Amino acid sequence: RPLGTSADELRFPPDFLWGAATASYQIEGAAGEDGRTPSIWDTFARVPGAVVNGDTGDVACDHYHRMPQDVALMKSLNLRSYRFSASWPRVRPDAGPVNAQGVDFYSRLVDELLAHDIRPWLTLYHWDLPQTLEDAGGWTNRDTAYRFAEYALSLHDAIGDRVPVVTTLNEPWCSAFLGYTGGQHAPGRQEGVAGLVAAHHLLLGHGLVIDELRRRGATADLGITLNLTVADAHDPDDEVDRDAARRIDALHNRVFLDPLFKGSYPADLVADTADLTWQGKPWPSVVHDGDLALISTPIDVLGVNYYKGDAVSGHPQPVTTGVDGSHAERATSTPFVGCEDVTFPSRGLPLTAMGWEVQPEGLTRLLTRLDADYDVPPMYVTENGAAYDDRVEEDGSVHDPERRTYIADHLRAVHAAIADGVDVRGFFQWSLLDNYEWAYGYDKRFGIVHVDYDTQVRTSKSSALYYAEVAASGRLRDPEG
Ligand code: PNW
């Protein structure tokens, strides 16, 4: 294998795809421009107590107006790929007819990337559902899946010929369970079983898009991005903890992985949720004949987003990490339907500014487990990164040694999986820019590039310079060296 492993330097495969990621609502701004209409996040951000400081994405990083400079910035950081998402209500305002101005923005972005030899990686849905569709039930309404396919195909028809990778959904776990069960994310509904119903309709939307793109002879690599966790039993010898870990694995990981790669929902999950009803019937009645065949249409790439693993217990605990990870004062329920007894004990690992435990080795185990348990296509880490309380120095520079270490440790974890024979082909920093961190607003900074929200000035942090060097050389060296 072409992997160097000298003591102080790890070598990645020469064609490894080095990138960074963003999402439309988190960076674009221009919320009311060129025909865009509100998404569920425009609405949710205005609900008192839903988002820190009541921040909205109205302006965000003003990327909509600064796109060419931002692409030049990517080039300066030696990025080979850029993962971005398209805004559904920009492309099809109110989920209605195609908006030429909205499509034009993504068309220009793709052209700009290609002109700089940066591979565009398009995510079709990173959470900005048109508000009109939520008013009709959102992802709990089966029709939303068909509307998603309609939107996706119109965008494909416009720019699909120039986009080499298309992923349908970003982190449907967040859309479904933070959005409809826990309520920490838009649309902020706290309706228990609705999360499972939403998850199914999200998967159906994914399947419809993949199936139809195949029929149309799409040449792009097609796939999906999931946020997965390593659910370790807090005490592996305790049967109650082991069972809690099994249930969290089911509701976080297997609820998506099994339909996608095995064409069925996990039997233990279905048994655990047998008494949950939707519109008077057991919730699996939302699964129609043929849905699972569509959902399991083979894909070309699997995107894996990883920030942390979780220790899981079935006992009350004094200190927990709060796996939902999201502020939202008004949210009172957990995102794990039927798991109200489950706790997430802190293991005393180092914490990021999100309060998330840093657990790089979990990424190796996650990738290895996916390879062992499922017939997965080539995998890409489509998000990994960390929020820290960055400070701007007098001279305008930003030193973020903790983030450099976080990056190096997680890249080492990816390298270990590749060395074990797992097919991982690329890695995307979350995020290119500091941006709108959902329920945390602008309070949390995940960027490798600092954004001054008063002036919109971008400053590459020292972590960006480190990553740029790794991307250029394909070699990982000591982040402190
Ligand atoms: C992901 N959790 O969100 C998203 O894909 C990004 O848009 C986001 O900015 C990034 O990770 C950092 O948060 C998540 O509560 C949000 O476990 C919340 C959770 C996980 C991922």
XYZ file of C-alpha atoms and ligand atoms in Angstrom, residues 23 26 83 126-127 170-171 173-174 178 185 227 252 305 307-308 323-326 354 356 383 430 435-438 446, ligand 1:
50
model
C -23.718 24.700 3.915
C -24.759 28.766 7.312
C -18.374 20.526 -0.456
C -28.453 20.642 4.212
C -31.561 21.440 6.240
C -26.649 15.878 4.888
C -27.157 14.165 8.238
C -30.461 12.134 11.769
C -30.314 15.846 12.600
C -33.296 17.188 16.241
C -33.299 22.316 15.306
C -23.583 11.624 10.938
C -28.449 7.029 15.463
C -19.506 13.026 9.373
C -17.168 14.857 15.570
C -17.197 12.619 18.629
C -25.523 14.080 23.097
C -28.082 16.299 21.401
C -25.289 18.824 21.516
C -27.530 21.709 20.657
C -19.369 22.749 22.043
C -18.194 17.674 22.843
C -17.191 16.573 7.922
C -15.857 21.399 8.831
C -20.350 30.414 10.147
C -23.909 30.215 11.488
C -23.714 27.263 13.872
C -27.459 26.535 13.893
C -15.809 25.916 13.494
C -23.223 19.065 11.685
N -25.477 16.871 17.348
O -24.256 19.333 12.583
C -23.665 19.778 10.431
O -23.602 19.012 9.254
C -23.052 21.117 10.255
O -23.923 21.924 9.513
C -22.691 21.703 11.605
O -22.281 23.029 11.524
C -21.618 20.816 12.191
O -22.040 19.470 12.254
C -21.150 21.239 13.575
O -22.178 21.139 14.514
C -24.473 18.662 13.764
O -26.234 17.482 18.091
C -25.241 19.353 14.704
O -25.005 15.755 17.657
C -25.567 18.743 15.883
C -25.131 17.460 16.141
C -24.374 16.770 15.205
C -24.041 17.389 14.017
